[in-house]
Amino acid sequence: MTTALTCNSTTPATKYDGSRPTPRIKLTRRSIVIKHPDAQAGERLMAEALGAVDRDALHGILKQLMKASVILQKPDEANLAFMVSMMKGIAPRDSLEAMLTAQMVSVHVATMRSACRLAFTEDLAQQEGITRTLTRLARTFAAQLEALNRHRGNGERPITVQNLSVQDGGSAIVGNVAQHAHLAVGEPGASINAGPVPSREAGKRENDRAAAMQGATA
């Protein structure tokens, strides 16, 4: 039994745990068909896998993926299945991740398509143009991956401090210090409180006092 995907329902999708199989997709001339014995269960499983909150979001994502899967001016069912599988593997957790993940798999498909064109191109000028396109796509994918990681980490970026300058009268921590957000923590076993650092004037006075005591004793 198959069910044609509709876009007039608002059935919410739950978080996908990755353990259940995702239904297959069949393309027809007029619709995208989700193949599953239970129509509602099939749409729900697909929505969970793609991070879609309802059927409207699911319909939109599948339609966009279908257009990105085009080969020789025709949507490719196998290519679409691959893109759905990749999105399932990344496991988007909300609408933002669903949109970003759809872009990532689309950019990946475009990147590999450019790589294929480069492999079959003998003309030097065309090779240079395709290489530039391939490079931009690869950089875009890397930027998308970084954006996804930052989103999942609430935008926080770890900072490692390895060099530390200590002023007179200050204190120091020996070892690398990792700073995350507003919290600074020294590495285990490497953080030692060096205590106050004496100033030059204090050291000079101490030396003069010691010399005076030696003179008086003599």
Coordinates of N, CA and C in Angstrom, one line a residue:
M1 N 0.8 -1.2 0.0 CA 0.0 0.0 0.0 C 0.9 1.2 0.0
T2 N 0.5 2.2 -0.8 CA 1.3 3.5 -0.8 C 0.4 4.6 -0.4
T3 N 1.0 5.7 -0.1 CA 0.2 6.9 0.3 C 0.8 8.1 -0.3
A4 N 0.0 8.9 -1.0 CA 0.6 10.2 -1.6 C 0.7 11.2 -0.5
L5 N 1.8 11.9 -0.5 CA 2.1 12.9 0.5 C 1.1 14.1 0.3
T6 N 0.5 14.5 1.3 CA -0.4 15.7 1.3 C 0.2 16.8 2.1
C7 N -0.3 18.0 2.0 CA 0.2 19.1 2.7 C -0.8 19.9 3.5
N8 N -1.9 19.2 3.9 CA -3.0 19.9 4.6 C -3.2 19.4 6.0
S9 N -2.2 18.7 6.5 CA -2.3 18.2 7.8 C -1.3 18.8 8.7
T10 N -1.5 18.8 10.0 CA -0.6 19.5 10.9 C -0.2 18.5 12.0
T11 N -0.1 17.2 11.7 CA 0.3 16.2 12.6 C 1.7 16.4 13.0
P12 N 2.0 16.7 14.3 CA 3.4 17.0 14.7 C 4.3 15.7 14.6
A13 N 5.6 15.9 14.4 CA 6.5 14.9 14.3 C 7.3 14.8 15.6
T14 N 7.6 13.6 16.1 CA 8.4 13.5 17.3 C 9.8 13.3 17.0
K15 N 10.7 13.3 18.0 CA 12.1 13.2 17.7 C 12.5 11.8 17.3
Y16 N 13.3 11.7 16.2 CA 13.6 10.4 15.6 C 14.8 9.8 16.3
D17 N 14.6 8.5 16.7 CA 15.7 7.8 17.4 C 16.6 7.1 16.5
G18 N 16.4 7.0 15.2 CA 17.3 6.3 14.3 C 17.2 4.8 14.2
S19 N 16.4 4.2 15.1 CA 16.3 2.8 15.1 C 15.3 2.2 14.2
R20 N 14.3 3.0 13.8 CA 13.2 2.5 12.9 C 13.5 2.7 11.5
P21 N 13.2 1.8 10.6 CA 13.5 2.0 9.2 C 12.6 3.1 8.6
T22 N 13.3 3.9 7.7 CA 12.6 5.0 7.0 C 11.9 4.4 5.7
P23 N 10.6 4.8 5.5 CA 9.9 4.3 4.3 C 10.6 4.7 3.0
R24 N 10.4 3.9 2.0 CA 10.9 4.3 0.7 C 10.0 5.3 0.0
I25 N 10.6 6.0 -1.0 CA 9.9 7.0 -1.7 C 9.8 6.6 -3.2
K26 N 8.6 6.9 -3.7 CA 8.4 6.6 -5.2 C 7.9 7.9 -5.8
L27 N 8.5 8.2 -6.9 CA 8.2 9.4 -7.7 C 7.2 9.1 -8.8
T28 N 6.1 9.8 -8.9 CA 5.2 9.7 -10.0 C 5.2 11.1 -10.7
R29 N 4.4 11.1 -11.8 CA 4.3 12.4 -12.5 C 3.7 13.5 -11.7
R30 N 2.8 13.2 -10.8 CA 2.1 14.3 -10.1 C 2.4 14.3 -8.6
S31 N 3.0 13.4 -8.0 CA 3.2 13.4 -6.6 C 4.4 12.6 -6.1
I32 N 4.7 12.8 -4.9 CA 5.7 12.1 -4.2 C 5.0 11.1 -3.3
V33 N 5.3 9.8 -3.5 CA 4.6 8.7 -2.8 C 5.5 8.1 -1.7
I34 N 5.0 8.0 -0.5 CA 5.7 7.3 0.6 C 5.1 5.9 0.7
K35 N 6.0 5.0 0.5 CA 5.5 3.6 0.5 C 5.6 3.0 1.9
H36 N 4.4 2.7 2.4 CA 4.3 2.1 3.8 C 2.9 1.5 3.9
P37 N 2.8 0.4 4.6 CA 1.5 -0.3 4.8 C 0.5 0.6 5.5
D38 N 1.0 1.5 6.4 CA 0.1 2.4 7.2 C 0.4 3.8 6.7
A39 N -0.6 4.5 6.1 CA -0.3 5.8 5.5 C 0.2 6.8 6.5
Q40 N -0.5 6.9 7.7 CA -0.1 7.9 8.7 C 1.2 7.5 9.3
A41 N 1.4 6.2 9.6 CA 2.7 5.8 10.2 C 3.9 6.1 9.2
G42 N 3.7 5.9 7.9 CA 4.7 6.2 6.9 C 5.1 7.6 6.9
E43 N 4.1 8.5 6.9 CA 4.4 9.9 6.9 C 5.0 10.4 8.2
R44 N 4.6 9.8 9.3 CA 5.2 10.1 10.6 C 6.7 9.7 10.7
L45 N 7.0 8.5 10.2 CA 8.4 8.0 10.2 C 9.2 8.9 9.3
M46 N 8.7 9.3 8.2 CA 9.5 10.1 7.3 C 9.7 11.5 7.9
A47 N 8.7 12.0 8.5 CA 8.8 13.4 9.1 C 9.8 13.3 10.3
E48 N 9.8 12.3 11.0 CA 10.7 12.2 12.1 C 12.2 12.1 11.6
A49 N 12.4 11.3 10.6 CA 13.7 11.1 10.0 C 14.3 12.4 9.5
L50 N 13.4 13.3 8.9 CA 13.9 14.5 8.3 C 13.8 15.7 9.2
G51 N 13.3 15.5 10.4 CA 13.2 16.7 11.4 C 12.0 17.6 11.0
A52 N 11.0 17.1 10.3 CA 9.9 18.0 10.0 C 8.9 18.0 11.1
V53 N 8.4 19.1 11.5 CA 7.4 19.2 12.6 C 6.0 18.9 12.2
D54 N 5.7 18.9 10.9 CA 4.3 18.5 10.5 C 4.4 18.2 9.0
R55 N 3.2 17.8 8.5 CA 3.2 17.4 7.1 C 3.5 18.5 6.1
D56 N 3.2 19.7 6.4 CA 3.5 20.8 5.6 C 5.0 21.0 5.4
A57 N 5.7 20.9 6.5 CA 7.2 20.9 6.5 C 7.7 19.7 5.8
L58 N 7.2 18.6 6.0 CA 7.6 17.4 5.3 C 7.5 17.5 3.8
H59 N 6.3 17.9 3.4 CA 6.0 18.1 2.0 C 7.0 19.1 1.3
G60 N 7.3 20.2 2.0 CA 8.2 21.2 1.5 C 9.6 20.6 1.3
I61 N 10.1 20.0 2.4 CA 11.5 19.4 2.3 C 11.6 18.4 1.2
L62 N 10.7 17.5 1.1 CA 10.7 16.4 0.1 C 10.7 17.0 -1.3
K63 N 9.8 18.0 -1.5 CA 9.7 18.7 -2.8 C 11.0 19.4 -3.2
Q64 N 11.7 20.0 -2.2 CA 12.9 20.7 -2.5 C 14.1 19.7 -2.7
L65 N 14.1 18.6 -2.0 CA 15.1 17.5 -2.2 C 14.9 16.9 -3.6
M66 N 13.6 16.7 -4.0 CA 13.3 16.2 -5.3 C 13.9 17.0 -6.4
K67 N 13.7 18.3 -6.3 CA 14.3 19.2 -7.3 C 15.8 19.2 -7.3
A68 N 16.4 19.1 -6.1 CA 17.9 19.0 -6.1 C 18.4 17.7 -6.6
S69 N 17.6 16.7 -6.7 CA 18.0 15.4 -7.1 C 18.0 15.2 -8.6
V70 N 17.7 16.2 -9.3 CA 17.5 16.1 -10.8 C 18.8 15.7 -11.5
I71 N 18.6 14.7 -12.4 CA 19.7 14.3 -13.2 C 19.2 14.3 -14.7
L72 N 19.9 15.0 -15.6 CA 19.4 15.1 -17.0 C 18.0 15.6 -17.0
Q73 N 17.8 16.7 -16.3 CA 16.5 17.4 -16.3 C 15.3 16.6 -15.8
K74 N 15.6 15.5 -15.0 CA 14.5 14.7 -14.5 C 14.8 14.3 -13.1
P75 N 13.9 14.4 -12.1 CA 14.1 14.0 -10.8 C 14.5 12.5 -10.7
D76 N 15.5 12.2 -9.9 CA 16.1 10.9 -9.9 C 15.7 10.2 -8.5
E77 N 14.9 9.1 -8.6 CA 14.4 8.5 -7.4 C 15.5 7.9 -6.5
A78 N 16.6 7.4 -7.1 CA 17.7 6.8 -6.3 C 18.5 7.9 -5.7
N79 N 18.6 9.0 -6.4 CA 19.4 10.2 -5.8 C 18.6 10.8 -4.7
L80 N 17.3 10.9 -4.8 CA 16.4 11.4 -3.7 C 16.5 10.4 -2.5
A81 N 16.5 9.1 -2.7 CA 16.6 8.2 -1.6 C 17.9 8.4 -0.9
F82 N 19.0 8.6 -1.6 CA 20.3 8.8 -1.0 C 20.2 10.1 -0.2
M83 N 19.6 11.2 -0.6 CA 19.6 12.4 0.1 C 18.8 12.2 1.4
V84 N 17.7 11.5 1.3 CA 16.9 11.3 2.5 C 17.6 10.5 3.5
S85 N 18.4 9.5 3.0 CA 19.2 8.6 3.9 C 20.3 9.5 4.6
M86 N 20.9 10.4 3.9 CA 21.9 11.2 4.5 C 21.3 12.2 5.6
M87 N 20.1 12.7 5.3 CA 19.5 13.5 6.3 C 19.1 12.7 7.5
K88 N 18.7 11.5 7.3 CA 18.4 10.6 8.4 C 19.6 10.4 9.3
G89 N 20.8 10.2 8.6 CA 22.0 9.9 9.3 C 22.4 11.1 10.2
I90 N 22.2 12.4 9.7 CA 22.6 13.6 10.4 C 21.6 13.8 11.5
A91 N 20.4 13.3 11.4 CA 19.3 13.4 12.4 C 19.0 14.8 12.9
P92 N 18.4 15.7 12.0 CA 18.1 17.0 12.4 C 17.1 17.0 13.6
R93 N 17.3 17.9 14.5 CA 16.5 17.9 15.8 C 15.4 19.0 15.8
D94 N 15.5 19.9 14.9 CA 14.5 21.0 14.9 C 14.3 21.5 13.4
S95 N 13.5 22.5 13.3 CA 13.3 23.0 11.9 C 14.5 23.7 11.3
L96 N 15.3 24.4 12.1 CA 16.5 25.0 11.6 C 17.5 23.9 11.1
E97 N 17.7 22.9 11.9 CA 18.6 21.8 11.5 C 18.0 21.1 10.3
A98 N 16.7 20.9 10.2 CA 16.1 20.3 9.0 C 16.4 21.1 7.7
M99 N 16.3 22.4 7.8 CA 16.6 23.2 6.6 C 18.1 23.2 6.3
L100 N 18.9 23.3 7.3 CA 20.3 23.3 7.1 C 20.8 22.0 6.6
T101 N 20.3 20.9 7.1 CA 20.7 19.6 6.7 C 20.3 19.3 5.2
A102 N 19.1 19.8 4.8 CA 18.6 19.7 3.4 C 19.6 20.4 2.5
Q103 N 20.0 21.6 2.9 CA 21.0 22.3 2.1 C 22.3 21.6 2.1
M104 N 22.7 21.0 3.1 CA 24.0 20.3 3.2 C 24.0 19.1 2.2
V105 N 23.0 18.3 2.2 CA 22.9 17.1 1.3 C 22.8 17.6 -0.2
S106 N 22.1 18.7 -0.4 CA 22.0 19.3 -1.7 C 23.3 19.8 -2.2
V107 N 24.1 20.5 -1.4 CA 25.4 21.0 -1.8 C 26.3 19.8 -2.0
H108 N 26.2 18.7 -1.2 CA 27.0 17.6 -1.4 C 26.8 16.9 -2.8
V109 N 25.5 16.8 -3.2 CA 25.1 16.2 -4.5 C 25.7 17.1 -5.6
A110 N 25.5 18.4 -5.4 CA 26.1 19.3 -6.5 C 27.6 19.2 -6.5
T111 N 28.2 19.1 -5.4 CA 29.7 18.9 -5.4 C 30.1 17.7 -6.1
M112 N 29.5 16.6 -5.9 CA 29.9 15.3 -6.6 C 29.5 15.4 -8.0
R113 N 28.4 16.1 -8.4 CA 28.1 16.3 -9.8 C 29.2 17.1 -10.5
S114 N 29.7 18.1 -9.8 CA 30.8 18.9 -10.4 C 32.1 18.1 -10.5
A115 N 32.3 17.2 -9.5 CA 33.5 16.4 -9.6 C 33.4 15.4 -10.8
C116 N 32.2 14.9 -11.0 CA 32.0 14.0 -12.2 C 32.2 14.8 -13.5
R117 N 31.7 16.0 -13.6 CA 31.9 16.8 -14.8 C 33.4 17.0 -15.0
L118 N 34.1 17.3 -13.9 CA 35.6 17.6 -14.0 C 36.3 16.4 -14.5
A119 N 35.9 15.2 -14.1 CA 36.6 14.0 -14.5 C 36.4 13.7 -16.0
F120 N 35.3 14.1 -16.6 CA 35.0 13.8 -18.0 C 35.3 15.0 -18.9
T121 N 35.9 16.1 -18.4 CA 36.2 17.3 -19.2 C 37.7 17.3 -19.6
E122 N 37.9 17.5 -20.9 CA 39.3 17.5 -21.4 C 39.7 19.0 -21.6
D123 N 38.7 19.9 -21.9 CA 39.0 21.3 -22.2 C 39.6 22.0 -20.9
L124 N 40.7 22.6 -21.1 CA 41.4 23.3 -20.0 C 40.6 24.4 -19.4
A125 N 40.0 25.2 -20.2 CA 39.2 26.3 -19.7 C 38.0 25.8 -18.9
Q126 N 37.3 24.8 -19.4 CA 36.2 24.2 -18.7 C 36.7 23.5 -17.3
Q127 N 37.9 22.9 -17.4 CA 38.4 22.4 -16.1 C 38.6 23.4 -15.1
E128 N 39.1 24.6 -15.5 CA 39.4 25.7 -14.5 C 38.1 26.2 -13.9
G129 N 37.1 26.3 -14.8 CA 35.8 26.8 -14.3 C 35.1 25.8 -13.4
I130 N 35.1 24.5 -13.7 CA 34.5 23.5 -12.9 C 35.3 23.4 -11.5
T131 N 36.6 23.5 -11.6 CA 37.4 23.5 -10.4 C 37.1 24.6 -9.4
R132 N 36.8 25.8 -9.9 CA 36.4 26.9 -9.1 C 35.1 26.6 -8.5
T133 N 34.2 26.1 -9.2 CA 32.8 25.8 -8.7 C 32.9 24.7 -7.6
L134 N 33.8 23.7 -7.9 CA 33.9 22.6 -7.0 C 34.5 23.1 -5.7
T135 N 35.5 24.0 -5.8 CA 36.1 24.6 -4.5 C 35.1 25.4 -3.7
R136 N 34.3 26.2 -4.4 CA 33.3 27.0 -3.7 C 32.2 26.1 -3.0
L137 N 31.8 25.0 -3.7 CA 30.9 24.1 -3.1 C 31.5 23.4 -1.9
A138 N 32.7 23.0 -2.0 CA 33.4 22.3 -0.8 C 33.5 23.2 0.4
R139 N 33.8 24.5 0.1 CA 33.9 25.5 1.2 C 32.5 25.8 1.8
T140 N 31.5 25.8 1.0 CA 30.2 26.0 1.5 C 29.7 24.9 2.4
F141 N 30.1 23.7 2.0 CA 29.7 22.5 2.8 C 30.4 22.6 4.2
A142 N 31.7 22.9 4.1 CA 32.4 23.0 5.4 C 31.8 24.1 6.3
A143 N 31.4 25.2 5.7 CA 30.8 26.3 6.5 C 29.4 25.8 7.0
Q144 N 28.7 25.1 6.3 CA 27.4 24.6 6.8 C 27.6 23.6 7.9
L145 N 28.6 22.8 7.8 CA 28.9 21.8 8.9 C 29.3 22.6 10.2
E146 N 30.1 23.6 10.0 CA 30.5 24.4 11.2 C 29.3 25.1 11.8
A147 N 28.4 25.6 10.9 CA 27.2 26.2 11.4 C 26.3 25.2 12.2
L148 N 26.2 24.0 11.7 CA 25.4 23.0 12.4 C 26.0 22.6 13.7
N149 N 27.3 22.5 13.8 CA 28.0 22.2 15.0 C 27.8 23.3 16.0
R150 N 27.9 24.5 15.6 CA 27.8 25.7 16.5 C 26.3 25.8 17.0
H151 N 25.4 25.5 16.1 CA 24.0 25.5 16.5 C 23.7 24.4 17.6
R152 N 24.3 23.2 17.4 CA 24.1 22.2 18.4 C 24.8 22.4 19.7
G153 N 25.8 23.3 19.6 CA 26.6 23.6 20.8 C 26.2 25.0 21.4
N154 N 25.0 25.4 21.0 CA 24.4 26.7 21.5 C 25.3 27.9 21.1
G155 N 26.0 27.8 20.0 CA 26.8 28.9 19.6 C 28.1 29.1 20.3
E156 N 28.5 28.3 21.3 CA 29.7 28.5 22.1 C 30.9 27.9 21.3
R157 N 32.0 28.6 21.3 CA 33.2 28.1 20.7 C 34.3 28.0 21.8
P158 N 34.9 26.9 22.0 CA 36.0 26.7 23.0 C 37.2 27.5 22.6
I159 N 37.9 28.1 23.6 CA 39.1 28.9 23.4 C 40.2 28.4 24.3
T160 N 41.3 28.1 23.7 CA 42.5 27.6 24.4 C 43.5 28.6 24.6
V161 N 43.9 29.0 25.8 CA 45.0 30.0 26.1 C 46.2 29.2 26.4
Q162 N 47.3 29.5 25.7 CA 48.6 28.8 25.9 C 49.7 29.7 26.4
N163 N 49.6 31.0 26.1 CA 50.6 32.0 26.6 C 49.9 32.9 27.5
L164 N 50.6 33.2 28.7 CA 50.1 34.1 29.7 C 51.1 35.1 30.1
S165 N 50.8 36.4 30.1 CA 51.7 37.4 30.6 C 51.3 37.9 32.0
V166 N 52.2 37.9 32.9 CA 52.0 38.2 34.3 C 52.7 39.6 34.6
Q167 N 51.9 40.5 35.2 CA 52.5 41.8 35.6 C 53.0 41.7 37.0
D168 N 53.8 42.7 37.4 CA 54.4 42.8 38.7 C 53.2 42.8 39.8
G169 N 53.4 41.9 40.8 CA 52.4 41.8 41.8 C 51.2 41.0 41.5
G170 N 51.2 40.3 40.3 CA 50.1 39.5 39.9 C 50.3 38.1 40.3
S171 N 49.4 37.2 39.8 CA 49.6 35.8 40.0 C 49.4 35.0 38.7
A172 N 49.9 33.8 38.6 CA 49.9 33.1 37.4 C 49.4 31.6 37.6
I173 N 48.9 31.0 36.6 CA 48.6 29.6 36.6 C 49.5 28.9 35.5
V174 N 50.3 27.9 36.0 CA 51.2 27.2 35.1 C 50.4 26.1 34.4
G175 N 50.5 26.1 33.0 CA 49.8 25.1 32.2 C 48.8 25.7 31.3
N176 N 48.3 24.9 30.4 CA 47.3 25.4 29.4 C 46.0 25.7 30.1
V177 N 45.3 26.7 29.7 CA 44.0 27.1 30.3 C 43.0 27.0 29.2
A178 N 41.9 26.2 29.4 CA 40.8 26.1 28.4 C 39.7 27.0 28.9
Q179 N 39.3 27.9 28.0 CA 38.2 28.8 28.4 C 37.0 28.5 27.5
H180 N 35.8 28.3 28.2 CA 34.6 28.0 27.5 C 33.5 28.9 28.0
A181 N 32.9 29.7 27.2 CA 32.0 30.7 27.6 C 32.6 31.6 28.7
H182 N 32.0 31.6 29.9 CA 32.5 32.5 31.0 C 33.3 31.7 32.0
L183 N 33.6 30.5 31.7 CA 34.3 29.6 32.7 C 35.7 29.3 32.2
A184 N 36.7 29.5 33.1 CA 38.0 29.2 32.7 C 38.5 28.0 33.7
V185 N 39.0 27.0 33.1 CA 39.4 25.8 33.9 C 40.8 25.4 33.4
G186 N 41.7 25.2 34.3 CA 43.0 24.7 34.0 C 43.0 23.2 33.7
E187 N 43.9 22.7 32.9 CA 43.9 21.3 32.6 C 44.3 20.5 33.8
P188 N 43.6 19.3 34.0 CA 43.9 18.4 35.2 C 45.4 18.1 35.3
G189 N 45.9 18.3 36.5 CA 47.3 17.9 36.7 C 48.3 18.9 36.3
A190 N 47.9 20.0 35.6 CA 48.8 20.9 35.0 C 48.7 22.3 35.6
S191 N 47.7 22.5 36.4 CA 47.4 23.9 36.9 C 48.1 24.0 38.3
I192 N 49.0 24.9 38.5 CA 49.6 25.1 39.8 C 49.6 26.6 40.0
N193 N 49.1 27.0 41.2 CA 49.0 28.4 41.6 C 50.4 28.9 41.9
A194 N 51.0 29.8 41.2 CA 52.4 30.2 41.4 C 52.4 31.2 42.5
G195 N 51.3 31.8 43.0 CA 51.3 32.7 44.1 C 51.7 34.1 43.6
P196 N 51.8 35.1 44.5 CA 52.1 36.5 44.1 C 53.5 36.5 43.6
V197 N 53.7 37.4 42.6 CA 55.0 37.6 42.0 C 55.6 38.9 42.6
P198 N 56.8 38.8 43.3 CA 57.4 40.0 43.9 C 57.8 41.0 42.9
S199 N 57.7 42.3 43.2 CA 58.1 43.3 42.3 C 59.6 43.6 42.4
R200 N 60.1 44.3 41.4 CA 61.5 44.6 41.4 C 62.0 45.4 42.6
E201 N 61.1 46.4 43.0 CA 61.5 47.3 44.1 C 61.5 46.6 45.4
A202 N 60.6 45.6 45.6 CA 60.6 44.8 46.8 C 61.9 44.0 46.9
G203 N 62.3 43.4 45.7 CA 63.5 42.6 45.7 C 64.7 43.4 46.0
K204 N 64.8 44.6 45.5 CA 65.9 45.5 45.7 C 66.1 45.9 47.2
R205 N 64.9 46.2 47.8 CA 64.9 46.6 49.2 C 65.4 45.4 50.1
E206 N 65.0 44.2 49.7 CA 65.4 43.0 50.4 C 66.9 42.8 50.3
N207 N 67.4 43.0 49.1 CA 68.9 42.9 49.0 C 69.7 43.9 49.8
D208 N 69.2 45.2 49.8 CA 69.9 46.2 50.5 C 69.8 45.9 52.0
R209 N 68.7 45.4 52.5 CA 68.6 45.1 53.9 C 69.6 44.0 54.3
A210 N 69.7 43.0 53.4 CA 70.6 41.9 53.7 C 72.1 42.3 53.7
A211 N 72.4 43.3 52.8 CA 73.8 43.8 52.7 C 74.1 44.6 54.0
A212 N 73.1 45.4 54.4 CA 73.3 46.2 55.6 C 73.6 45.3 56.8
M213 N 72.8 44.3 57.0 CA 73.0 43.4 58.1 C 74.4 42.7 58.1
Q214 N 74.8 42.3 56.9 CA 76.2 41.7 56.8 C 77.2 42.7 57.2
G215 N 77.1 44.0 56.8 CA 78.1 45.0 57.1 C 78.1 45.3 58.6
A216 N 77.0 45.3 59.3 CA 76.9 45.5 60.7 C 77.6 44.4 61.5
T217 N 77.4 43.2 61.0 CA 78.0 42.0 61.6 C 79.5 42.0 61.5
A218 N 80.0 42.5 60.3 CA 81.4 42.6 60.2 C 82.0 43.6 61.1

